Amino acid sequence: MINASFRNTNDIFSAPLSLAERFDLTNYQLVFEQGNFGRYFWNSLIVTGGSIVVILILGTLAGYALARYSFRLNNVVYVFFLTGLLIPAKLALVPLFIQLKNMGLLDSRIGLILLYSAGALPAAVFIFTGFIKALPADLDNAARIDGATEFQVFRKIMLPLIVPVMSIVGIYSAIPIWNDFLLPLVFIKDTSKMTIMQGMTVFFGEYANDWGGLFAGLSLAALPIVLLYVILSGQFIKGLTAGATKG
């Protein structure tokens, strides 16, 4: 993809496996001038970042409550979240469209944030609940004996311990949100609010496609996710190996 981003369409199809003869940045220039990449990138950043913040806040709180507190409907609430893993969001496009229309959130980045947050929350709650259950309850009880409030127990004791898992949930949720094409296509019509994947359709013509420009745009679009993984890779690996060893 990166190699093709430095070539024009004719060159790509004439020798698809050949390397670019020179690093021609024309396609990248075209992405910003014709593709309005900066606007689409900013919209995707707002939607993805906002969704991740909501997912992590609600996911950690719900996971902590379900893992640490026993109440009558504890299992019912947990199963309710798990059923969200079994229902594809694509099956609910029509009801979601009607609901967002009634709420005045069509053609809105906030509407997309709510949709993505609701879709990713079941998996986040499942991961957080399982991880927190594996942590010894003595940590919480010792803090309470020392006079810590419930919020202080969560913020000062539990939150530092689940940072690796938050990295996993963040990366796991960010990738499909950033790369999604369907929901923005259905719920966003204003070109100034389109996300990257939706905006890249400008390179698809009725009779011909600008593949060089498209690959240049997709190469740039992949950078934030790669950087996110590089930044959080240490915590990501800690989260994957948490509980795998003793001591």
Coordinates of N, CA and C in Angstrom, one line a residue:
M1 N 0.8 -1.2 0.0 CA 0.0 0.0 0.0 C 0.9 1.3 0.0
I2 N 1.9 1.3 0.8 CA 2.8 2.4 0.9 C 3.5 2.6 -0.4
N3 N 4.0 1.5 -1.0 CA 4.7 1.5 -2.3 C 3.8 2.1 -3.4
A4 N 2.5 1.6 -3.4 CA 1.6 2.1 -4.4 C 1.2 3.6 -4.2
S5 N 1.4 4.1 -3.0 CA 1.0 5.5 -2.8 C 1.9 6.5 -3.5
F6 N 3.1 6.0 -3.9 CA 4.1 6.8 -4.6 C 4.0 6.7 -6.1
R7 N 3.0 5.9 -6.6 CA 2.8 5.7 -8.0 C 1.5 6.1 -8.5
N8 N 1.4 6.4 -9.8 CA 0.1 6.7 -10.4 C -0.7 5.5 -10.8
T9 N -2.0 5.6 -11.1 CA -2.8 4.5 -11.4 C -2.3 3.6 -12.5
N10 N -1.9 4.2 -13.6 CA -1.4 3.5 -14.8 C -0.2 2.6 -14.4
D11 N 0.7 3.2 -13.6 CA 1.9 2.5 -13.2 C 1.6 1.4 -12.3
I12 N 0.6 1.5 -11.4 CA 0.2 0.5 -10.5 C -0.3 -0.7 -11.3
F13 N -1.1 -0.5 -12.2 CA -1.7 -1.7 -13.0 C -0.8 -2.2 -14.0
S14 N 0.1 -1.5 -14.5 CA 1.1 -2.0 -15.5 C 2.1 -2.9 -14.9
A15 N 2.5 -2.6 -13.7 CA 3.5 -3.4 -12.9 C 3.2 -3.4 -11.5
P16 N 2.1 -4.1 -11.0 CA 1.6 -4.0 -9.7 C 2.6 -4.4 -8.6
L17 N 3.6 -5.3 -8.9 CA 4.5 -5.8 -7.9 C 5.9 -5.0 -7.9
S18 N 6.0 -4.1 -8.8 CA 7.3 -3.3 -8.9 C 7.3 -2.2 -7.9
L19 N 8.5 -1.9 -7.5 CA 8.7 -0.8 -6.5 C 8.7 0.5 -7.3
A20 N 8.3 1.5 -6.5 CA 8.2 2.9 -7.1 C 9.6 3.3 -7.5
E21 N 9.7 3.9 -8.7 CA 11.0 4.3 -9.2 C 11.5 5.5 -8.5
R22 N 10.6 6.4 -8.0 CA 11.0 7.5 -7.2 C 9.9 7.9 -6.2
F23 N 10.3 8.5 -5.1 CA 9.3 8.9 -4.1 C 8.6 10.2 -4.5
D24 N 7.6 10.0 -5.3 CA 6.8 11.1 -5.8 C 5.7 11.4 -4.8
L25 N 5.7 12.6 -4.3 CA 4.7 13.0 -3.3 C 3.4 13.6 -3.8
T26 N 3.2 13.5 -5.1 CA 2.1 14.1 -5.8 C 0.8 13.6 -5.2
N27 N 0.7 12.3 -5.0 CA -0.5 11.7 -4.5 C -0.8 12.2 -3.1
Y28 N 0.2 12.4 -2.2 CA 0.0 12.9 -0.9 C -0.5 14.4 -0.9
Q29 N 0.1 15.1 -1.9 CA -0.4 16.5 -2.0 C -1.8 16.5 -2.5
L30 N -2.2 15.6 -3.4 CA -3.5 15.5 -3.8 C -4.5 15.2 -2.7
V31 N -4.1 14.3 -1.8 CA -4.9 13.9 -0.7 C -5.3 15.1 0.1
F32 N -4.4 16.0 0.4 CA -4.8 17.2 1.2 C -5.5 18.3 0.4
E33 N -5.2 18.4 -0.9 CA -5.9 19.4 -1.7 C -7.2 19.0 -2.2
Q34 N -7.3 17.8 -2.8 CA -8.6 17.4 -3.4 C -9.4 16.5 -2.4
G35 N -8.6 15.8 -1.5 CA -9.3 14.9 -0.6 C -9.7 15.5 0.7
N36 N -9.3 16.7 1.0 CA -9.6 17.4 2.2 C -9.3 16.6 3.4
F37 N -8.1 16.0 3.4 CA -7.7 15.0 4.4 C -7.7 15.6 5.8
G38 N -7.2 16.8 5.9 CA -7.1 17.4 7.3 C -8.4 17.4 8.0
R39 N -9.5 17.8 7.3 CA -10.8 17.9 7.9 C -11.3 16.5 8.3
Y40 N -11.1 15.5 7.4 CA -11.6 14.1 7.7 C -10.8 13.5 8.8
F41 N -9.5 13.8 8.8 CA -8.6 13.3 9.9 C -9.1 13.8 11.3
W42 N -9.4 15.1 11.3 CA -9.8 15.8 12.6 C -11.2 15.2 13.0
N43 N -12.1 14.9 12.1 CA -13.4 14.3 12.4 C -13.2 12.9 13.0
S44 N -12.3 12.1 12.3 CA -12.1 10.8 12.8 C -11.4 10.8 14.2
L45 N -10.5 11.8 14.4 CA -9.9 11.9 15.7 C -10.9 12.2 16.8
I46 N -11.8 13.1 16.5 CA -12.8 13.5 17.5 C -13.7 12.3 17.8
V47 N -14.2 11.6 16.8 CA -15.1 10.5 17.0 C -14.4 9.3 17.7
T48 N -13.2 9.0 17.2 CA -12.5 7.8 17.9 C -12.1 8.2 19.3
G49 N -11.5 9.4 19.5 CA -11.0 9.8 20.8 C -12.2 9.9 21.8
G50 N -13.3 10.5 21.3 CA -14.4 10.7 22.2 C -15.0 9.3 22.6
S51 N -15.1 8.4 21.6 CA -15.7 7.1 21.9 C -14.8 6.3 22.9
I52 N -13.5 6.4 22.7 CA -12.6 5.7 23.6 C -12.7 6.2 25.0
V53 N -12.8 7.5 25.2 CA -12.9 8.1 26.5 C -14.2 7.6 27.2
V54 N -15.3 7.6 26.5 CA -16.6 7.1 27.0 C -16.5 5.6 27.3
I55 N -15.9 4.8 26.5 CA -15.8 3.4 26.7 C -15.0 3.1 27.9
L56 N -13.9 3.8 28.1 CA -13.0 3.5 29.2 C -13.6 3.9 30.5
I57 N -14.2 5.1 30.5 CA -14.9 5.6 31.8 C -16.0 4.6 32.2
L58 N -16.9 4.4 31.3 CA -18.1 3.6 31.6 C -17.7 2.1 31.8
G59 N -16.7 1.6 31.0 CA -16.3 0.2 31.1 C -15.6 -0.1 32.4
T60 N -14.7 0.8 32.9 CA -14.0 0.6 34.1 C -15.0 0.7 35.3
L61 N -15.9 1.6 35.3 CA -16.8 1.8 36.4 C -17.8 0.6 36.5
A62 N -18.3 0.2 35.3 CA -19.2 -1.0 35.3 C -18.5 -2.2 35.7
G63 N -17.3 -2.4 35.1 CA -16.6 -3.7 35.4 C -16.2 -3.7 36.9
Y64 N -15.8 -2.6 37.5 CA -15.5 -2.6 38.9 C -16.7 -2.9 39.8
A65 N -17.9 -2.3 39.4 CA -19.1 -2.5 40.2 C -19.5 -4.0 40.1
L66 N -19.5 -4.6 38.9 CA -19.9 -5.9 38.7 C -19.0 -6.9 39.4
A67 N -17.7 -6.6 39.4 CA -16.7 -7.5 40.0 C -16.6 -7.4 41.5
R68 N -16.8 -6.3 42.0 CA -16.5 -6.1 43.5 C -17.8 -6.0 44.4
Y69 N -18.9 -5.7 43.8 CA -20.1 -5.5 44.6 C -21.1 -6.6 44.3
S70 N -21.7 -7.2 45.3 CA -22.8 -8.2 45.2 C -24.1 -7.6 45.4
F71 N -25.0 -7.6 44.4 CA -26.3 -7.1 44.6 C -27.3 -8.1 43.8
R72 N -28.6 -7.9 44.0 CA -29.5 -8.9 43.6 C -29.5 -9.1 42.1
L73 N -29.3 -8.1 41.3 CA -29.3 -8.2 39.8 C -27.9 -8.2 39.2
N74 N -26.9 -8.5 40.0 CA -25.6 -8.5 39.5 C -25.4 -9.3 38.3
N75 N -25.8 -10.6 38.4 CA -25.6 -11.5 37.2 C -26.5 -11.1 36.0
V76 N -27.7 -10.6 36.3 CA -28.6 -10.2 35.3 C -28.0 -9.0 34.5
V77 N -27.4 -8.0 35.2 CA -26.8 -6.9 34.5 C -25.6 -7.4 33.7
Y78 N -24.8 -8.3 34.3 CA -23.6 -8.8 33.6 C -24.0 -9.6 32.3
V79 N -25.1 -10.4 32.4 CA -25.6 -11.1 31.2 C -26.1 -10.1 30.2
F80 N -26.8 -9.1 30.6 CA -27.3 -8.0 29.7 C -26.2 -7.4 28.9
F81 N -25.1 -7.2 29.5 CA -23.9 -6.6 28.8 C -23.4 -7.7 27.8
L82 N -23.3 -8.9 28.2 CA -22.8 -10.0 27.4 C -23.6 -10.2 26.1
T83 N -25.0 -10.0 26.3 CA -25.8 -10.2 25.1 C -25.5 -9.2 24.0
G84 N -24.9 -8.0 24.4 CA -24.5 -7.1 23.4 C -23.4 -7.6 22.5
L85 N -22.7 -8.6 22.9 CA -21.6 -9.2 22.1 C -22.2 -10.1 21.0
L86 N -23.5 -10.5 21.2 CA -24.1 -11.4 20.2 C -24.9 -10.7 19.2
I87 N -25.2 -9.4 19.3 CA -26.1 -8.7 18.4 C -25.2 -7.8 17.5
P88 N -25.1 -8.1 16.2 CA -24.4 -7.2 15.3 C -25.1 -5.8 15.2
A89 N -24.3 -4.8 15.2 CA -24.9 -3.4 15.1 C -25.6 -3.2 13.8
K90 N -25.1 -3.9 12.8 CA -25.6 -3.7 11.4 C -27.1 -4.1 11.3
L91 N -27.5 -5.0 12.2 CA -28.9 -5.5 12.2 C -29.8 -4.4 12.8
A92 N -29.3 -3.4 13.4 CA -30.1 -2.4 14.1 C -30.0 -1.0 13.4
L93 N -29.5 -1.0 12.2 CA -29.3 0.3 11.5 C -30.6 1.1 11.4
V94 N -31.7 0.5 11.0 CA -32.9 1.2 10.8 C -33.4 1.8 12.2
P95 N -33.5 0.9 13.2 CA -34.0 1.5 14.5 C -33.0 2.6 15.0
L96 N -31.7 2.4 14.8 CA -30.7 3.4 15.3 C -30.9 4.7 14.5
F97 N -31.2 4.6 13.2 CA -31.4 5.8 12.4 C -32.6 6.5 12.9
I98 N -33.7 5.8 13.1 CA -34.9 6.5 13.6 C -34.7 7.1 15.0
Q99 N -34.0 6.4 15.9 CA -33.7 6.9 17.2 C -32.8 8.2 17.2
L100 N -31.8 8.1 16.4 CA -30.9 9.3 16.3 C -31.7 10.5 15.6
K101 N -32.5 10.2 14.7 CA -33.3 11.3 14.1 C -34.2 11.9 15.1
N102 N -34.9 11.1 15.9 CA -35.8 11.6 17.0 C -35.0 12.4 18.0
M103 N -33.7 12.1 18.2 CA -32.9 12.8 19.2 C -32.2 14.0 18.6
G104 N -32.3 14.2 17.3 CA -31.7 15.3 16.6 C -30.2 15.1 16.5
L105 N -29.7 13.8 16.5 CA -28.3 13.6 16.4 C -27.8 13.0 15.1
L106 N -28.7 13.0 14.1 CA -28.2 12.7 12.7 C -27.3 13.7 12.2
D107 N -26.3 13.3 11.4 CA -25.3 14.2 10.9 C -24.6 14.9 12.0
S108 N -24.3 14.1 13.0 CA -23.6 14.7 14.2 C -22.5 13.7 14.7
R109 N -21.3 14.3 15.0 CA -20.2 13.5 15.5 C -20.6 12.9 16.9
I110 N -21.4 13.6 17.7 CA -21.8 13.1 19.0 C -22.7 11.8 18.8
G111 N -23.5 11.8 17.8 CA -24.3 10.6 17.5 C -23.4 9.4 17.2
L112 N -22.4 9.6 16.4 CA -21.4 8.5 16.1 C -20.7 8.0 17.4
I113 N -20.3 9.0 18.2 CA -19.6 8.6 19.4 C -20.5 7.8 20.3
L114 N -21.8 8.1 20.4 CA -22.7 7.3 21.2 C -22.9 5.9 20.6
L115 N -23.0 5.8 19.3 CA -23.2 4.5 18.6 C -22.0 3.6 18.9
Y116 N -20.8 4.2 18.6 CA -19.6 3.4 18.8 C -19.4 3.0 20.3
S117 N -19.7 3.9 21.2 CA -19.5 3.6 22.6 C -20.4 2.5 23.0
A118 N -21.7 2.5 22.6 CA -22.6 1.5 22.9 C -22.2 0.2 22.3
G119 N -21.7 0.2 21.1 CA -21.3 -1.1 20.5 C -20.1 -1.7 21.1
A120 N -19.1 -0.9 21.6 CA -17.9 -1.5 22.2 C -18.0 -1.7 23.7
L121 N -19.0 -1.2 24.3 CA -19.1 -1.2 25.8 C -19.2 -2.7 26.3
P122 N -20.0 -3.5 25.7 CA -20.2 -4.9 26.2 C -18.8 -5.6 26.3
A123 N -18.0 -5.6 25.2 CA -16.7 -6.2 25.3 C -15.8 -5.6 26.3
A124 N -15.9 -4.3 26.5 CA -15.1 -3.6 27.5 C -15.5 -4.0 28.9
V125 N -16.7 -4.1 29.2 CA -17.2 -4.5 30.5 C -16.8 -6.0 30.8
F126 N -16.9 -6.8 29.8 CA -16.5 -8.2 29.9 C -15.0 -8.3 30.3
I127 N -14.2 -7.6 29.6 CA -12.8 -7.7 29.9 C -12.4 -7.1 31.2
F128 N -13.0 -5.9 31.6 CA -12.7 -5.3 32.8 C -13.2 -6.1 34.0
T129 N -14.4 -6.7 33.9 CA -15.0 -7.5 35.0 C -14.1 -8.7 35.2
G130 N -13.7 -9.4 34.2 CA -12.9 -10.6 34.4 C -11.6 -10.3 35.0
F131 N -10.9 -9.2 34.6 CA -9.6 -8.9 35.1 C -9.7 -8.4 36.6
I132 N -10.7 -7.6 36.9 CA -10.8 -7.1 38.3 C -11.2 -8.2 39.2
K133 N -12.0 -9.2 38.8 CA -12.3 -10.3 39.6 C -11.1 -11.1 40.0
A134 N -10.1 -11.1 39.1 CA -8.9 -11.9 39.4 C -8.0 -11.2 40.4
L135 N -8.2 -9.9 40.7 CA -7.4 -9.2 41.6 C -7.8 -9.5 43.0
P136 N -6.9 -9.6 44.0 CA -7.3 -9.9 45.4 C -8.1 -8.8 46.0
A137 N -9.2 -9.2 46.7 CA -10.1 -8.2 47.3 C -9.4 -7.6 48.5
D138 N -8.4 -8.2 49.0 CA -7.7 -7.7 50.2 C -7.1 -6.2 50.0
L139 N -6.8 -6.0 48.7 CA -6.3 -4.6 48.4 C -7.4 -3.6 48.7
D140 N -8.6 -3.9 48.2 CA -9.7 -2.9 48.5 C -10.0 -2.8 50.0
N141 N -10.1 -3.9 50.7 CA -10.4 -3.9 52.1 C -9.4 -3.2 52.9
A142 N -8.1 -3.4 52.6 CA -7.1 -2.7 53.4 C -7.2 -1.2 53.2
A143 N -7.6 -0.7 52.0 CA -7.7 0.7 51.8 C -8.9 1.2 52.6
R144 N -10.0 0.4 52.6 CA -11.2 0.9 53.4 C -10.9 0.9 54.8
I145 N -10.2 0.0 55.3 CA -9.8 0.0 56.8 C -9.0 1.3 57.1
D146 N -8.2 1.7 56.2 CA -7.4 2.9 56.4 C -8.2 4.2 56.2
G147 N -9.5 4.1 55.9 CA -10.4 5.2 55.8 C -10.7 5.7 54.4
A148 N -10.3 5.0 53.4 CA -10.5 5.5 52.0 C -12.0 5.3 51.7
T149 N -12.5 6.3 50.9 CA -13.9 6.2 50.4 C -13.9 5.2 49.3
E150 N -15.1 4.9 48.8 CA -15.2 4.0 47.7 C -14.6 4.5 46.4
F151 N -14.8 5.8 46.2 CA -14.2 6.5 45.0 C -12.7 6.5 45.1
Q152 N -12.1 6.7 46.3 CA -10.7 6.7 46.5 C -10.1 5.3 46.3
V153 N -10.9 4.3 46.7 CA -10.4 2.9 46.5 C -10.3 2.6 45.0
F154 N -11.3 3.1 44.3 CA -11.3 2.9 42.8 C -10.2 3.7 42.1
R155 N -10.1 4.9 42.5 CA -9.1 5.8 41.8 C -7.7 5.5 42.2
K156 N -7.4 5.3 43.5 CA -6.0 5.2 43.9 C -5.5 3.7 44.0
I157 N -6.4 2.8 44.2 CA -6.0 1.4 44.3 C -6.3 0.6 43.0
M158 N -7.5 0.7 42.5 CA -7.9 -0.2 41.4 C -7.4 0.4 40.1
L159 N -7.6 1.7 39.9 CA -7.3 2.3 38.6 C -5.8 2.0 38.1
P160 N -4.8 2.2 39.0 CA -3.4 2.0 38.6 C -3.2 0.5 38.2
L161 N -3.9 -0.4 38.8 CA -3.7 -1.8 38.5 C -4.3 -2.2 37.1
I162 N -5.3 -1.5 36.7 CA -6.0 -1.9 35.4 C -5.6 -1.1 34.2
V163 N -4.5 -0.3 34.4 CA -4.0 0.5 33.3 C -3.6 -0.4 32.1
P164 N -2.9 -1.5 32.3 CA -2.6 -2.4 31.1 C -3.8 -2.9 30.4
V165 N -4.9 -3.2 31.2 CA -6.1 -3.7 30.5 C -6.8 -2.5 29.8
M166 N -6.7 -1.3 30.3 CA -7.3 -0.2 29.7 C -6.6 0.1 28.3
S167 N -5.3 -0.2 28.2 CA -4.6 -0.1 27.0 C -5.1 -1.1 26.0
I168 N -5.4 -2.4 26.4 CA -5.9 -3.4 25.5 C -7.3 -3.0 25.0
V169 N -8.1 -2.6 25.9 CA -9.5 -2.1 25.5 C -9.4 -0.9 24.6
G170 N -8.5 0.0 24.9 CA -8.4 1.2 24.0 C -8.0 0.8 22.6
I171 N -7.0 0.0 22.5 CA -6.5 -0.4 21.1 C -7.6 -1.3 20.4
Y172 N -8.1 -2.2 21.2 CA -9.1 -3.1 20.6 C -10.3 -2.4 20.1
S173 N -10.7 -1.3 20.8 CA -11.9 -0.5 20.4 C -11.5 0.5 19.3
A174 N -10.3 1.1 19.4 CA -10.0 2.2 18.5 C -9.9 1.7 17.0
I175 N -9.3 0.6 16.8 CA -9.0 0.1 15.4 C -10.3 0.0 14.6
P176 N -11.4 -0.7 15.1 CA -12.6 -0.8 14.3 C -13.3 0.5 14.1
I177 N -13.2 1.4 15.2 CA -13.9 2.7 15.1 C -13.2 3.5 14.0
W178 N -11.9 3.6 14.1 CA -11.1 4.4 13.2 C -11.3 3.9 11.7
N179 N -11.4 2.6 11.5 CA -11.5 2.1 10.2 C -12.9 1.9 9.7
D180 N -13.9 2.2 10.5 CA -15.3 2.0 10.1 C -15.7 2.9 8.9
F181 N -16.5 2.3 8.0 CA -17.0 3.0 6.9 C -18.5 3.0 6.9
L182 N -19.2 1.9 7.4 CA -20.6 1.8 7.3 C -21.4 2.8 8.1
L183 N -21.1 3.0 9.4 CA -21.9 3.9 10.2 C -21.8 5.3 9.8
P184 N -20.6 5.8 9.5 CA -20.5 7.2 8.9 C -21.3 7.4 7.6
L185 N -21.2 6.3 6.8 CA -21.9 6.4 5.5 C -23.4 6.5 5.7
V186 N -24.0 5.9 6.7 CA -25.4 5.9 7.0 C -25.8 7.1 7.7
F187 N -25.0 7.5 8.7 CA -25.5 8.6 9.6 C -24.9 10.0 9.4
I188 N -23.9 10.1 8.5 CA -23.3 11.4 8.2 C -23.4 11.7 6.7
K189 N -24.0 12.8 6.4 CA -24.2 13.3 5.1 C -23.4 14.6 4.8
D190 N -23.2 15.4 5.9 CA -22.5 16.6 5.7 C -21.0 16.4 5.5
T191 N -20.5 16.8 4.3 CA -19.1 16.5 4.0 C -18.1 17.1 5.0
S192 N -18.5 18.1 5.7 CA -17.6 18.7 6.7 C -17.5 17.9 7.9
K193 N -18.3 16.9 8.1 CA -18.3 16.0 9.3 C -17.9 14.5 8.9
M194 N -17.6 14.3 7.7 CA -17.2 12.9 7.3 C -15.9 12.5 7.9
T195 N -15.8 11.2 8.2 CA -14.6 10.6 8.7 C -13.6 10.2 7.6
I196 N -12.4 9.8 7.9 CA -11.4 9.5 6.9 C -11.9 8.5 5.9
M197 N -12.4 7.3 6.4 CA -12.7 6.2 5.5 C -13.9 6.7 4.5
Q198 N -14.8 7.5 5.1 CA -15.9 8.0 4.2 C -15.4 9.0 3.2
G199 N -14.5 9.8 3.7 CA -13.9 10.9 2.8 C -13.1 10.4 1.7
M200 N -12.4 9.2 1.9 CA -11.6 8.7 0.8 C -12.3 8.2 -0.4
T201 N -13.7 8.2 -0.3 CA -14.5 7.8 -1.5 C -14.4 8.9 -2.6
V202 N -13.8 10.0 -2.3 CA -13.6 11.1 -3.3 C -12.7 10.6 -4.4
F203 N -11.9 9.6 -4.1 CA -11.0 9.1 -5.1 C -11.6 8.0 -6.0
F204 N -12.9 7.6 -5.7 CA -13.6 6.7 -6.6 C -14.5 7.5 -7.5
G205 N -14.2 7.4 -8.8 CA -15.0 8.0 -9.8 C -16.0 7.1 -10.4
E206 N -16.9 7.7 -11.3 CA -17.9 6.9 -11.9 C -17.3 5.9 -13.0
Y207 N -16.2 6.3 -13.6 CA -15.6 5.5 -14.7 C -14.2 5.1 -14.3
A208 N -13.6 5.8 -13.4 CA -12.2 5.5 -13.1 C -11.9 5.8 -11.6
N209 N -10.9 5.2 -11.1 CA -10.5 5.4 -9.7 C -9.1 5.9 -9.6
D210 N -8.8 6.8 -8.7 CA -7.4 7.3 -8.5 C -6.8 6.4 -7.4
W211 N -6.2 5.3 -7.8 CA -5.7 4.4 -6.8 C -4.5 4.9 -6.1
G212 N -3.7 5.7 -6.8 CA -2.5 6.3 -6.1 C -2.9 7.2 -5.0
G213 N -3.9 8.1 -5.2 CA -4.4 9.0 -4.2 C -5.1 8.2 -3.1
L214 N -5.8 7.2 -3.4 CA -6.5 6.4 -2.4 C -5.5 5.7 -1.5
F215 N -4.4 5.1 -2.0 CA -3.4 4.4 -1.2 C -2.6 5.4 -0.4
A216 N -2.4 6.6 -0.9 CA -1.7 7.6 -0.1 C -2.6 8.0 1.1
G217 N -3.9 8.2 0.8 CA -4.8 8.6 1.9 C -4.9 7.5 3.0
L218 N -4.9 6.2 2.5 CA -5.0 5.1 3.5 C -3.7 4.9 4.2
S219 N -2.6 5.2 3.6 CA -1.3 5.1 4.3 C -1.3 6.2 5.4
L220 N -1.7 7.4 5.2 CA -1.8 8.4 6.2 C -2.8 8.0 7.3
A221 N -3.9 7.4 6.9 CA -4.9 7.1 7.8 C -4.5 6.0 8.8
A222 N -3.5 5.2 8.4 CA -3.0 4.1 9.2 C -2.1 4.5 10.3
L223 N -1.5 5.7 10.1 CA -0.4 6.2 11.0 C -0.9 6.3 12.4
P224 N -2.0 7.0 12.7 CA -2.4 7.1 14.1 C -2.6 5.8 14.9
I225 N -3.1 4.8 14.2 CA -3.3 3.5 14.9 C -2.0 2.9 15.2
V226 N -1.0 3.0 14.2 CA 0.3 2.4 14.4 C 1.0 3.2 15.6
L227 N 0.9 4.5 15.6 CA 1.5 5.3 16.7 C 0.9 4.9 18.0
L228 N -0.5 4.7 18.0 CA -1.2 4.4 19.3 C -0.6 3.1 19.8
Y229 N -0.4 2.1 18.9 CA 0.1 0.8 19.4 C 1.5 0.9 19.9
V230 N 2.3 1.7 19.2 CA 3.7 1.9 19.6 C 3.8 2.5 21.0
I231 N 3.0 3.5 21.2 CA 3.0 4.3 22.5 C 2.5 3.4 23.6
L232 N 1.5 2.6 23.3 CA 0.9 1.7 24.4 C 1.3 0.3 24.4
S233 N 2.3 0.0 23.5 CA 2.7 -1.4 23.4 C 3.2 -2.0 24.7
G234 N 3.9 -1.3 25.5 CA 4.4 -1.8 26.8 C 3.2 -2.2 27.7
Q235 N 2.3 -1.3 27.8 CA 1.1 -1.6 28.6 C 0.2 -2.7 28.0
F236 N 0.2 -2.7 26.7 CA -0.6 -3.7 25.9 C 0.0 -5.1 26.2
I237 N 1.3 -5.3 26.2 CA 1.9 -6.6 26.5 C 1.7 -7.0 27.9
K238 N 1.8 -6.0 28.9 CA 1.6 -6.3 30.3 C 0.1 -6.8 30.5
G239 N -0.8 -6.2 29.8 CA -2.2 -6.6 29.9 C -2.4 -8.0 29.4
L240 N -1.8 -8.3 28.3 CA -1.9 -9.7 27.7 C -1.3 -10.7 28.5
T241 N -0.3 -10.4 29.2 CA 0.4 -11.4 30.1 C 0.0 -11.4 31.5
A242 N -0.9 -10.4 31.9 CA -1.4 -10.4 33.3 C -2.0 -11.7 33.7
G243 N -1.6 -12.2 34.8 CA -2.2 -13.4 35.3 C -1.6 -14.7 34.7
A244 N -0.7 -14.5 33.7 CA -0.1 -15.7 33.1 C 1.0 -16.3 33.9
T245 N 1.6 -15.5 34.8 CA 2.6 -16.0 35.7 C 2.3 -15.7 37.1
K246 N 2.9 -16.4 38.0 CA 2.6 -16.2 39.5 C 3.8 -15.6 40.1
G247 N 3.6 -14.8 41.2 CA 4.7 -14.2 41.9 C 5.1 -12.9 41.3

